[in-house]
CSV table of C-alpha atoms and ligand atoms in Angstrom, one decimal:
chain,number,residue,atom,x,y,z
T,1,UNK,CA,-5.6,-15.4,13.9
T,2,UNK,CA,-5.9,-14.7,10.1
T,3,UNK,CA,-6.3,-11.4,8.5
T,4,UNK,CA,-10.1,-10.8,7.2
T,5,UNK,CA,-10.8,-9.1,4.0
T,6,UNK,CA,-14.6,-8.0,3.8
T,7,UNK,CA,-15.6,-9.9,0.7
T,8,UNK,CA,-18.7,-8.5,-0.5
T,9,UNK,CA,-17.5,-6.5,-3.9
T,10,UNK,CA,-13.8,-5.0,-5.5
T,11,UNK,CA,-10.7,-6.9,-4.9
T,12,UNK,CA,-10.9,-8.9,-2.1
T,13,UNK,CA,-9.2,-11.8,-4.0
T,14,UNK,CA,-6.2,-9.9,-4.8
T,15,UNK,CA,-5.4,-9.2,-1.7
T,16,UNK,CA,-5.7,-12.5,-0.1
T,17,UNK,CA,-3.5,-13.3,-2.9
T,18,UNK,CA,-1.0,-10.0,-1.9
T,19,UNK,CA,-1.5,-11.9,1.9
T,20,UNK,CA,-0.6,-15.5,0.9
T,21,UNK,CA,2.5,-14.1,-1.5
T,22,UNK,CA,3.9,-12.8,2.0
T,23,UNK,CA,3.1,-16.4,4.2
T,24,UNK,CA,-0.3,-14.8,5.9
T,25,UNK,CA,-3.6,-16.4,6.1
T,26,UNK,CA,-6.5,-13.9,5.0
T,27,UNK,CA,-10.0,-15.1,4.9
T,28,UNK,CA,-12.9,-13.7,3.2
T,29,UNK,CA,-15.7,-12.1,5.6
T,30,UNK,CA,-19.2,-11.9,4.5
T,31,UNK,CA,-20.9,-11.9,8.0
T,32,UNK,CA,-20.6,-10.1,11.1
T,33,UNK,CA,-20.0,-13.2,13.3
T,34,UNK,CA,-17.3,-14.2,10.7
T,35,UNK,CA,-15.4,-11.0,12.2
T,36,UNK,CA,-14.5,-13.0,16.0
T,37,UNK,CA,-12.0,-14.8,14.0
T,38,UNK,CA,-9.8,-12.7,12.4
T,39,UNK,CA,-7.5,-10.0,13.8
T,40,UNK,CA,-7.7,-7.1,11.6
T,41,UNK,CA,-9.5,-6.5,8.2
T,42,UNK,CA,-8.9,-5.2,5.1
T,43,UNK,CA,-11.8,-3.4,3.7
T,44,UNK,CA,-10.7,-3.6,-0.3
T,45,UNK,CA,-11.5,-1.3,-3.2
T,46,UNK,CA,-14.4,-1.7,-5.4
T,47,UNK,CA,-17.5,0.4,-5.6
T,48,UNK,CA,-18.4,2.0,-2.3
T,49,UNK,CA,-21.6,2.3,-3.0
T,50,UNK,CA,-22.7,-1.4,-4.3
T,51,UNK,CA,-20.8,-2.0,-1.1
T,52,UNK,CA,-22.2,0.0,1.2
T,53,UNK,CA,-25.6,-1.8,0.1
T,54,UNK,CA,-24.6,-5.0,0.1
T,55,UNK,CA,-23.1,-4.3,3.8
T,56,UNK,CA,-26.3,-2.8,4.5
T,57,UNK,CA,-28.2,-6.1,3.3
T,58,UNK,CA,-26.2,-8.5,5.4
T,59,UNK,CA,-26.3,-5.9,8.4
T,60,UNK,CA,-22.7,-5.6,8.5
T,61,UNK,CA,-22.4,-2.1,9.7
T,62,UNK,CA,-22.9,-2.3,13.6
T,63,UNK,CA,-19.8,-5.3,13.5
T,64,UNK,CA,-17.8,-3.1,11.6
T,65,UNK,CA,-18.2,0.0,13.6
T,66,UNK,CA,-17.6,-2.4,16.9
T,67,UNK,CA,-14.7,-3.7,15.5
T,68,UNK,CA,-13.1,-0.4,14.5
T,69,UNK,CA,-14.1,1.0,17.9
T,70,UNK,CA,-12.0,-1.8,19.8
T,71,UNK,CA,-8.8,-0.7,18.0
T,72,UNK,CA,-8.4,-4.0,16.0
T,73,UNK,CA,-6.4,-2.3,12.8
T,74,UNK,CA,-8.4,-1.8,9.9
T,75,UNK,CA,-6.8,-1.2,6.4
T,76,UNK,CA,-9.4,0.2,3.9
T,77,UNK,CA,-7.8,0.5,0.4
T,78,UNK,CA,-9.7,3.0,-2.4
T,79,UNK,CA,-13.2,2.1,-2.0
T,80,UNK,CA,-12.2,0.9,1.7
T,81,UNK,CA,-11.0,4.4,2.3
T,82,UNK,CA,-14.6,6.0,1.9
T,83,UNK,CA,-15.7,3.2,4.1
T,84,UNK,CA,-13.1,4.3,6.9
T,85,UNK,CA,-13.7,8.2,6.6
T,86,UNK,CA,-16.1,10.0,9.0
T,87,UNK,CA,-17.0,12.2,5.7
T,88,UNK,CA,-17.1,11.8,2.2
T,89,UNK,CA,-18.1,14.1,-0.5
T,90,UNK,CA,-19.0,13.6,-3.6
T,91,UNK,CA,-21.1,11.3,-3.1
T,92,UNK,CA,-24.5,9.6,-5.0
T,93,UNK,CA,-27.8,11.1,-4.1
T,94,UNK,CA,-29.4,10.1,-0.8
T,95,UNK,CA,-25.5,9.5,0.3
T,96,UNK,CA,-24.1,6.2,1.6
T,97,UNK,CA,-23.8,4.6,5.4
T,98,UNK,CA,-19.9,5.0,6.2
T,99,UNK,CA,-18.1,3.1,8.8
T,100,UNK,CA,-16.3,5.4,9.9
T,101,UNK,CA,-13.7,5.9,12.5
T,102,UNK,CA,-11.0,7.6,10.7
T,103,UNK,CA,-11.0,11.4,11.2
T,104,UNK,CA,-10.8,13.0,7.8
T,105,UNK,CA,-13.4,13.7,5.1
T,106,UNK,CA,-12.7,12.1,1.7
T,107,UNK,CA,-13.9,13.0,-1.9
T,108,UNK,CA,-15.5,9.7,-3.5
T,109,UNK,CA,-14.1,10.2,-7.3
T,110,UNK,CA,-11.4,13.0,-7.0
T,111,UNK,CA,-9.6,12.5,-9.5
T,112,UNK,CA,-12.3,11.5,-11.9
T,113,UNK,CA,-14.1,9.0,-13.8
T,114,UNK,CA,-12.5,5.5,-14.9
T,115,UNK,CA,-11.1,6.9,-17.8
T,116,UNK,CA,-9.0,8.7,-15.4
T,117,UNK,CA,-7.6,6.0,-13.8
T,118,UNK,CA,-3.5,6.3,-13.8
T,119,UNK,CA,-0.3,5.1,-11.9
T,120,UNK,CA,2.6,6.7,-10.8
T,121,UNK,CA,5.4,6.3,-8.5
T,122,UNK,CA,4.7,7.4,-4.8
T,123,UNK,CA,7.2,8.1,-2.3
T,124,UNK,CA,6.4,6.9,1.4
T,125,UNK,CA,9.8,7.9,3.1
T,126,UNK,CA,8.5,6.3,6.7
T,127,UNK,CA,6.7,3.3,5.2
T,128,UNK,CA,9.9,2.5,2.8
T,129,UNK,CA,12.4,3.0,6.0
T,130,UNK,CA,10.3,0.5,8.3
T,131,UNK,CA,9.7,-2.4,5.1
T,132,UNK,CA,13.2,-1.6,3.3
T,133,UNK,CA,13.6,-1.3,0.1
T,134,UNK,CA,13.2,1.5,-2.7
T,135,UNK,CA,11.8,5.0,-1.4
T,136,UNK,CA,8.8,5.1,-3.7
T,137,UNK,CA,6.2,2.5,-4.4
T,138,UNK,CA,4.0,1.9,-7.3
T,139,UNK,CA,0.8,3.1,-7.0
T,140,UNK,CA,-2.6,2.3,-9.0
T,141,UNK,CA,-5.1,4.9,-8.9
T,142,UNK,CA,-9.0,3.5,-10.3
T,143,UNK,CA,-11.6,5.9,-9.9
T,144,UNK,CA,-9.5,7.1,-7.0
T,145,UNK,CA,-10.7,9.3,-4.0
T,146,UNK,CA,-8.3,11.5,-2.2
T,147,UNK,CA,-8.2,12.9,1.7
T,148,UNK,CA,-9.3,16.4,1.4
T,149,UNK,CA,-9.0,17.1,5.6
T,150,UNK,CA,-7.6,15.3,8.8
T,151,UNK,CA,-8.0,15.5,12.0
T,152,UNK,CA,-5.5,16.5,14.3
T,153,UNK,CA,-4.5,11.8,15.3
T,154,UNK,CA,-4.3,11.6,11.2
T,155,UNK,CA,-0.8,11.1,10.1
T,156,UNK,CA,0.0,11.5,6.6
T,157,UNK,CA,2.0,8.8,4.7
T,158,UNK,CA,1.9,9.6,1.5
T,159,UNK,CA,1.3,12.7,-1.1
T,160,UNK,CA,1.2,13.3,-4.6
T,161,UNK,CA,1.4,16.6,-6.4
T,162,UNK,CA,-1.1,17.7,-9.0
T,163,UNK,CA,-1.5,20.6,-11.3
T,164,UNK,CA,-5.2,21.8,-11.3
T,165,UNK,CA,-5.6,20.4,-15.4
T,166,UNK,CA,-5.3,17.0,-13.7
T,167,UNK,CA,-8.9,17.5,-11.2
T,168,UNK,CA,-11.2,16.6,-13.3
T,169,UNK,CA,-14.5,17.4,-10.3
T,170,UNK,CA,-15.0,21.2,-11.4
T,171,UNK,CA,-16.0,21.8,-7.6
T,172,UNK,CA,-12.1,21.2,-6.8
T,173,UNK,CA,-10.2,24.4,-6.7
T,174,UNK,CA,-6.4,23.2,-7.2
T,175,UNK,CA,-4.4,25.3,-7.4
T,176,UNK,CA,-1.1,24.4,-9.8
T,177,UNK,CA,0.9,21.9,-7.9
T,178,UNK,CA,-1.4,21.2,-5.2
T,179,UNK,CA,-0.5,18.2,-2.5
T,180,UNK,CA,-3.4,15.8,-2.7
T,181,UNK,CA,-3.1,13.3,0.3
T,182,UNK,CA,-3.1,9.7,-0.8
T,183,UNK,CA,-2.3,7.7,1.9
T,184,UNK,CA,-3.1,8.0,5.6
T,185,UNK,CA,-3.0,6.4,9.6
T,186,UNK,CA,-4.5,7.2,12.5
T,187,UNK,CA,-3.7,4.6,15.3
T,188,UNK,CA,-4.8,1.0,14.2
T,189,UNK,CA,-6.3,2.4,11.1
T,190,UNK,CA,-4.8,2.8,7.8
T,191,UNK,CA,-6.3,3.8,4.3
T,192,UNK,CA,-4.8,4.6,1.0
T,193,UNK,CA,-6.3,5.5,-1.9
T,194,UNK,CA,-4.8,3.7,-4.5
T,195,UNK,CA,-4.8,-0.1,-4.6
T,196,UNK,CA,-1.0,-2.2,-3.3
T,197,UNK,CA,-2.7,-5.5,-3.8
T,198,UNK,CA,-2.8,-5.0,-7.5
T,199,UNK,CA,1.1,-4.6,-7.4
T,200,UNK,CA,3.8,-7.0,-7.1
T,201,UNK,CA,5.4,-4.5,-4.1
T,202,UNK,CA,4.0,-6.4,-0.6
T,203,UNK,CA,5.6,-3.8,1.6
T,204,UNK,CA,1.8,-2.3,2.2
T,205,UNK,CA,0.5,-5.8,3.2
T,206,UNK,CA,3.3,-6.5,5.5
T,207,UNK,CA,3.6,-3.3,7.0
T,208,UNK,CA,0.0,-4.1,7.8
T,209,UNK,CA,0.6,-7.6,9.0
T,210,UNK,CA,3.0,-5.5,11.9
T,211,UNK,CA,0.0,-3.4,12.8
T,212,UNK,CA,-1.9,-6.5,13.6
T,213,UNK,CA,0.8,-9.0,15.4
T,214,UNK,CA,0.8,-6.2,18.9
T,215,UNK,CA,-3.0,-7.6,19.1
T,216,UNK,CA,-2.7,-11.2,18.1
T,217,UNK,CA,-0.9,-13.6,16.3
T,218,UNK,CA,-1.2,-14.3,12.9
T,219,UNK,CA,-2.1,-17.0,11.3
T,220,UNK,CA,0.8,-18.4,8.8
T,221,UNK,CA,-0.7,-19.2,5.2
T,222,UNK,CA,-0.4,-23.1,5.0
T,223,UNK,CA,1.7,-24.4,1.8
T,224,UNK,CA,-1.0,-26.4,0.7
T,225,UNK,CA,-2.8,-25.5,-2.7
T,226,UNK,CA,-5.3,-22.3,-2.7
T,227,UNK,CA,-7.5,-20.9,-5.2
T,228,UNK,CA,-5.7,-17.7,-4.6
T,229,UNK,CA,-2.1,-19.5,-5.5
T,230,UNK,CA,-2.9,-18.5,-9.6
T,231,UNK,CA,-3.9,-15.1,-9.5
T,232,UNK,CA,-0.3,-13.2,-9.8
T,233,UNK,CA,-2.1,-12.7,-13.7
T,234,UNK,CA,-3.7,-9.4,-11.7
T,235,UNK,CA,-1.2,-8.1,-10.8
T,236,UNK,CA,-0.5,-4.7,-12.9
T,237,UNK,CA,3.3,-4.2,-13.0
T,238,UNK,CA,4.5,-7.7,-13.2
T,239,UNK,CA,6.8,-6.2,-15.6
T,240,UNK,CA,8.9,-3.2,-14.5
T,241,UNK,CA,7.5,0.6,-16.1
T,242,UNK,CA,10.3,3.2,-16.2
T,243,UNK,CA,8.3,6.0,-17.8
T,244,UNK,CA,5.8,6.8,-14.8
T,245,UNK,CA,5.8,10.5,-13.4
T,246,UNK,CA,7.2,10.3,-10.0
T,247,UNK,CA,5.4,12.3,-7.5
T,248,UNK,CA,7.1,14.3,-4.4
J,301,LIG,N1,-11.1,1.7,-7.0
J,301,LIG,C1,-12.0,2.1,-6.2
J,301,LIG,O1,-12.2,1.5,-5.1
J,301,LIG,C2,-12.8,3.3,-6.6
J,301,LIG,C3,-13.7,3.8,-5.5
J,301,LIG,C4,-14.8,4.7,-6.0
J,301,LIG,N2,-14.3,6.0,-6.3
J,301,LIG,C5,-16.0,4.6,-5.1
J,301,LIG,O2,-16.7,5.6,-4.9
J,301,LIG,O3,-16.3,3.7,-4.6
């Protein structure tokens, strides 16, 4: 079965593209029944508000929650991680429906407003020793949220220290060098706050990939032209950076 990536809003595109580059089939899902297909999702980043409306429009919520519940893995990047979280803060009045599922409690725009978008190099010690390759990935932060809590079946993958100059939400308390948690799993579900389909680096996307083949198989991405095929012109770091801050 393919991997679905809900496609109402953010960067669903990208990471079919991030799918295809790696020989995996992802398919766009815009209606509930359009979940019995696919054997895991990808909830992408974007605006978790507009998207929280628009999955309220085409009553999407009740599928997703089902499918979560039956321990089908789930992989909700930025925007995707407020949809996964059992609490968010920071949120626009009146709130927004959540999905749910993943014990934690997230702040919507932690580390600011657009403006305060950045990247930096992230070290994920277990994720790098399972996919290979270099200790530390490159990692996009938009209008980012970060994990604030988890629950006790929430492992942490991934970290990054800030000094409290960097918070820009005056609610925050920081203290200098305080470990913000930017990456999480708990069972079949995984979230991260920053955005691996806008990066060359498809460790995240295959490492996901594993998570799903214990369920079902998955679905190979035919060779035969996609609209997805010219869209490397998103990616962000095409071209190698050597002056980003590492983070431990
Ligand atoms: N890049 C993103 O997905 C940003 C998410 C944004 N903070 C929100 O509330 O939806």
């Amino acid at each position: 079965m393919p991997v679905g990536v809900l496609a109402l809003q953010g960067s669903f595109n990208e990471h079919i593209a991030a799918l295809r580059r790696i020989g995996v089939k992802g398919v766009e899902i815009r209606k509930a029944e359009q979940l019995d297909n696919v054997s895991s999702l990808i909830i992408p980043g974007g605006e978790s508000t507009t998207m929280a409306k628009l999955a309220e429009l085409h009553n999407l919520f009740p599928a997703l929650r089902e499918f979560v519940k039956m321990g089908k893995p789930v992989w909700g990047t930025c925007a995707g991680l407020i949809f996964l979280a059992n609490k968010a803060t920071g949120q626009k009045e009146g709130g927004q429906e959540l999905v749910g599922g993943l014990d934690c409690t997230v702040h919507r725009n932690f580390f600011g407003s657009q403006i305060q978008s950045f990247e930096a190099e992230v070290p994920v010690p277990d994720l790098a020793a399972k996919e290979g390759g270099p200790p530390s990935f490159r990692a996009v932060f938009i209008r980012a949220p970060a994990v604030l809590e988890v629950g006790p079946d929430v492992e942490v993958l991934a970290s990054i220290s800030i000094r409290s100059t960097e918070i820009v939400d005056p609610s925050q308390e920081a203290q200098p060098d305080t470990k913000v948690i930017v990456a999480v799993k708990q069972g079949n579900l995984l979230a991260t706050a920053f955005h691996p389909e806008l990066t060359i680096d498809s460790r995240w996307h295959s490492y996901f990939v594993k998570m799903s083949v214990g369920n079902n198989e998955i679905v190979a991405s035919s060779s035969s032209s996609s609209s997805y095929e010219d869209q490397e012109s998103f990616l962000y770091n095409k071209q190698p950076k050597t002056d980003l801050p590492v983070y431990e």
